[in-house]
Amino acid sequence: MSDFEAHGLTYGGFGPVTFALEAGERVGVTGPSGCGKTRLLRALADLDPWQGVIRLGAQAPLDMRASAWRRRVAYVPAESQWWHDGVGSHFTAAPSERALGELGLGPDVLTWPVSRLSSGEKQRLGLLRTLAGRPAVLLLDEPTAHLDTQRVLAFEGVVRQACEQEGLMALWVTHDAEQLRRVTARGYRMGPRGSWEEVPSWA
Amino acid sequence: MGVIALTWGDVLLAVLPLALLTLVFGMQRLGLSRPLLVGAARTFLQLALVGVVLKSVFQHAHPVWTAGFSLVMLATGTYEVARRQTRRFTGGWTPGLAVLGLFTAGFTVTVYALLALVGVDPWWKAQYAIPLLGMILGNTMTGIALGMETLTKTAWTQRAVIENRLALGQSASEAVADLKRESVRVAMTQIVNALAVCGVVSLPGMMTGQILSGSDPQAAVRYQMMIMYLIAAGSGFGTLLTVRLAAGRLLDGRERLRLDRLH
């Protein structure tokens, strides 16, 4: 049995979608704009209505409160939102200095006001904020759109490390074919009419 | 008793400055003349009608008449809350929540005042019950309308924030806690301000009326204090209840933001 899987999943007129992830695996999802990629991630986090089967290990979303499910299966939106004045108040657990450093952020960034953050810093901190909750699955939606090349590679490295060391699974949505080749071994392609096909290898 | 009665001619004289203002607004093309005229006409008709109805309610001195008049006030207040909303809940929830808040807070506070404070016999006596309920309902209505408007409008503009909080695993009530707090705060500000300036900058209508009709100012002041405290409590509890229930309506059992329930 796979660790994170969906069978015949339909949502908002899209699907059916079927996939399976093993522990530590990173899998890509690509396709033209408007084909339902973001909505797929939202359905998997139970933020939107869906039908079919979603399973994490032996558990399904309806076995627990939706908020408990989302702490296990964490959706990271393309634009992270910040609602308190200070950066640090958004973290349930402080990220390690090492993790901050790998993403090019100083340890004092947590004491900054949110207004001081650039969009790229928000995107990197958004990842760390989600990782601080120690989810089992990361649902990433165009996660590096605001980053320059060097930061993109660092971002990918942080996710890869969490997968390899802690068994984190990642579903990675992007238009960037190069990125898919770098971070995932295989994935799925969505069509404009809601088609869903497996891509065994990006090569 | 001691009050000098106003004739219809006196009322006409009071209209004169307003007519002048309407004329000036019209020349400046502010688009205010028409609503001002309609408002003035409504004031005339509504008050004339209420004068006649109240006279007959007082004469009949039966609880059914007091109850009937109260229900009309409750219905009008509910309609007014719904009318002031930019976005209403589907399925009639906006007037539903408004009537619940108005009834629960407004009627409880009024009945408490009639029984425990004023001690009039019988407690439903229209001369006391209707003005008291009117003042409490009127202010509770403003609070509820402001609270609901702030809640739904902010939820609409802050959709991404609320959903990001949910995505991070916050519960439904955590994700909208700030929203609820802010809505109640906005709704209560007017009452807090009114309490702060009462008697110094503003002389409230009820107290002024009593003094004009020859009451001892000290007795009038005690009535006004009672009214201010009741109004504050009524709007506060009414707003708390309505905002809480309305916030619950914004999210469903799976802790999803349901802005499709607004239109």
PDB file of C-alpha atoms in Angstrom, chain A residues 41-144:
ATOM      1  CA  LEU A  41      -3.940  20.545  -4.482  1.00  0.00           C
ATOM      2  CA  ARG A  42      -6.815  22.330  -2.703  1.00  0.00           C
ATOM      3  CA  ALA A  43      -9.003  19.216  -2.965  1.00  0.00           C
ATOM      4  CA  LEU A  44      -6.204  17.017  -1.589  1.00  0.00           C
ATOM      5  CA  ALA A  45      -5.933  19.385   1.411  1.00  0.00           C
ATOM      6  CA  ASP A  46      -9.727  19.135   1.778  1.00  0.00           C
ATOM      7  CA  LEU A  47     -10.056  22.884   1.214  1.00  0.00           C
ATOM      8  CA  ASP A  48     -12.482  22.276  -1.680  1.00  0.00           C
ATOM      9  CA  PRO A  49     -15.180  19.592  -2.067  1.00  0.00           C
ATOM     10  CA  TRP A  50     -14.104  16.335  -3.748  1.00  0.00           C
ATOM     11  CA  GLN A  51     -15.341  12.795  -4.444  1.00  0.00           C
ATOM     12  CA  GLY A  52     -13.417   9.543  -4.600  1.00  0.00           C
ATOM     13  CA  VAL A  53     -10.646   8.172  -2.422  1.00  0.00           C
ATOM     14  CA  ILE A  54      -7.790  10.056  -0.761  1.00  0.00           C
ATOM     15  CA  ARG A  55      -5.626   8.192   1.673  1.00  0.00           C
ATOM     16  CA  LEU A  56      -2.571   8.928   3.803  1.00  0.00           C
ATOM     17  CA  GLY A  57      -1.316   5.566   5.084  1.00  0.00           C
ATOM     18  CA  ALA A  58      -4.440   3.934   6.475  1.00  0.00           C
ATOM     19  CA  GLN A  59      -6.253   7.224   7.069  1.00  0.00           C
ATOM     20  CA  ALA A  60      -8.732   9.197   4.958  1.00  0.00           C
ATOM     21  CA  PRO A  61      -9.608  12.907   5.384  1.00  0.00           C
ATOM     22  CA  LEU A  62     -13.035  12.084   6.853  1.00  0.00           C
ATOM     23  CA  ASP A  63     -11.417  10.061   9.655  1.00  0.00           C
ATOM     24  CA  MET A  64     -10.418  13.323  11.333  1.00  0.00           C
ATOM     25  CA  ARG A  65     -11.217  17.024  11.540  1.00  0.00           C
ATOM     26  CA  ALA A  66     -10.254  18.871   8.366  1.00  0.00           C
ATOM     27  CA  SER A  67      -7.748  21.018  10.300  1.00  0.00           C
ATOM     28  CA  ALA A  68      -6.011  17.865  11.591  1.00  0.00           C
ATOM     29  CA  TRP A  69      -5.846  16.486   8.027  1.00  0.00           C
ATOM     30  CA  ARG A  70      -4.332  19.756   6.760  1.00  0.00           C
ATOM     31  CA  ARG A  71      -1.578  19.596   9.370  1.00  0.00           C
ATOM     32  CA  ARG A  72      -0.620  16.214   7.831  1.00  0.00           C
ATOM     33  CA  VAL A  73      -1.299  17.103   4.165  1.00  0.00           C
ATOM     34  CA  ALA A  74      -0.141  20.706   3.873  1.00  0.00           C
ATOM     35  CA  TYR A  75      -1.006  22.948   0.937  1.00  0.00           C
ATOM     36  CA  VAL A  76       1.463  25.769   0.262  1.00  0.00           C
ATOM     37  CA  PRO A  77      -0.266  28.426  -1.889  1.00  0.00           C
ATOM     38  CA  ALA A  78       1.622  30.250  -4.645  1.00  0.00           C
ATOM     39  CA  GLU A  79       1.259  33.550  -2.754  1.00  0.00           C
ATOM     40  CA  SER A  80       1.839  33.104   0.983  1.00  0.00           C
ATOM     41  CA  GLN A  81      -0.277  35.311   3.239  1.00  0.00           C
ATOM     42  CA  TRP A  82       0.864  37.058   6.422  1.00  0.00           C
ATOM     43  CA  TRP A  83      -1.646  38.455   8.888  1.00  0.00           C
ATOM     44  CA  HIS A  84       0.280  39.362  12.069  1.00  0.00           C
ATOM     45  CA  ASP A  85       2.611  42.378  12.228  1.00  0.00           C
ATOM     46  CA  GLY A  86       5.717  40.355  13.057  1.00  0.00           C
ATOM     47  CA  VAL A  87       7.204  37.502  11.020  1.00  0.00           C
ATOM     48  CA  GLY A  88       7.873  35.325  14.064  1.00  0.00           C
ATOM     49  CA  SER A  89       4.254  35.219  15.277  1.00  0.00           C
ATOM     50  CA  HIS A  90       3.350  33.187  12.184  1.00  0.00           C
ATOM     51  CA  PHE A  91       5.508  30.247  13.278  1.00  0.00           C
ATOM     52  CA  THR A  92       4.191  27.507  15.581  1.00  0.00           C
ATOM     53  CA  ALA A  93       7.789  26.312  16.027  1.00  0.00           C
ATOM     54  CA  ALA A  94      10.875  28.371  15.184  1.00  0.00           C
ATOM     55  CA  PRO A  95      12.798  27.076  12.151  1.00  0.00           C
ATOM     56  CA  SER A  96      16.425  26.109  12.757  1.00  0.00           C
ATOM     57  CA  GLU A  97      19.182  28.594  11.959  1.00  0.00           C
ATOM     58  CA  ARG A  98      20.546  26.041   9.539  1.00  0.00           C
ATOM     59  CA  ALA A  99      17.292  25.881   7.559  1.00  0.00           C
ATOM     60  CA  LEU A 100      17.096  29.686   7.478  1.00  0.00           C
ATOM     61  CA  GLY A 101      20.712  29.897   6.397  1.00  0.00           C
ATOM     62  CA  GLU A 102      20.272  27.399   3.559  1.00  0.00           C
ATOM     63  CA  LEU A 103      17.531  29.639   2.164  1.00  0.00           C
ATOM     64  CA  GLY A 104      19.695  32.751   2.505  1.00  0.00           C
ATOM     65  CA  LEU A 105      17.810  34.159   5.500  1.00  0.00           C
ATOM     66  CA  GLY A 106      19.464  35.498   8.657  1.00  0.00           C
ATOM     67  CA  PRO A 107      18.349  34.281  12.106  1.00  0.00           C
ATOM     68  CA  ASP A 108      16.968  37.769  12.910  1.00  0.00           C
ATOM     69  CA  VAL A 109      14.393  37.560  10.103  1.00  0.00           C
ATOM     70  CA  LEU A 110      11.902  36.222  12.654  1.00  0.00           C
ATOM     71  CA  THR A 111      12.068  39.526  14.526  1.00  0.00           C
ATOM     72  CA  TRP A 112      11.305  41.559  11.387  1.00  0.00           C
ATOM     73  CA  PRO A 113       7.960  43.193  10.644  1.00  0.00           C
ATOM     74  CA  VAL A 114       6.161  41.496   7.748  1.00  0.00           C
ATOM     75  CA  SER A 115       6.172  44.791   5.823  1.00  0.00           C
ATOM     76  CA  ARG A 116       9.952  44.454   5.417  1.00  0.00           C
ATOM     77  CA  LEU A 117       9.767  41.129   3.530  1.00  0.00           C
ATOM     78  CA  SER A 118      10.229  40.912  -0.237  1.00  0.00           C
ATOM     79  CA  SER A 119       7.965  38.564  -2.186  1.00  0.00           C
ATOM     80  CA  GLY A 120      10.867  36.121  -2.523  1.00  0.00           C
ATOM     81  CA  GLU A 121      11.512  36.174   1.230  1.00  0.00           C
ATOM     82  CA  LYS A 122       7.801  35.575   1.842  1.00  0.00           C
ATOM     83  CA  GLN A 123       7.892  32.559  -0.437  1.00  0.00           C
ATOM     84  CA  ARG A 124      10.908  31.018   1.314  1.00  0.00           C
ATOM     85  CA  LEU A 125       9.516  31.763   4.783  1.00  0.00           C
ATOM     86  CA  GLY A 126       6.176  30.350   3.662  1.00  0.00           C
ATOM     87  CA  LEU A 127       7.882  27.004   3.049  1.00  0.00           C
ATOM     88  CA  LEU A 128       9.640  27.060   6.432  1.00  0.00           C
ATOM     89  CA  ARG A 129       6.381  28.018   8.167  1.00  0.00           C
ATOM     90  CA  THR A 130       4.655  24.958   6.711  1.00  0.00           C
ATOM     91  CA  LEU A 131       7.633  22.650   7.401  1.00  0.00           C
ATOM     92  CA  ALA A 132       7.622  23.833  11.044  1.00  0.00           C
ATOM     93  CA  GLY A 133       4.287  22.011  11.438  1.00  0.00           C
ATOM     94  CA  ARG A 134       6.053  18.750  10.367  1.00  0.00           C
ATOM     95  CA  PRO A 135       3.527  17.600   7.730  1.00  0.00           C
ATOM     96  CA  ALA A 136       3.678  14.189   6.032  1.00  0.00           C
ATOM     97  CA  VAL A 137       2.807  15.561   2.589  1.00  0.00           C
ATOM     98  CA  LEU A 138       3.721  18.892   1.004  1.00  0.00           C
ATOM     99  CA  LEU A 139       1.457  20.209  -1.786  1.00  0.00           C
ATOM    100  CA  LEU A 140       3.536  22.860  -3.550  1.00  0.00           C
ATOM    101  CA  ASP A 141       1.874  25.293  -5.992  1.00  0.00           C
ATOM    102  CA  GLU A 142       4.430  27.086  -8.223  1.00  0.00           C
ATOM    103  CA  PRO A 143       6.605  27.433  -5.112  1.00  0.00           C
ATOM    104  CA  THR A 144       9.576  29.256  -6.643  1.00  0.00           C
TER     105      THR A 144
END
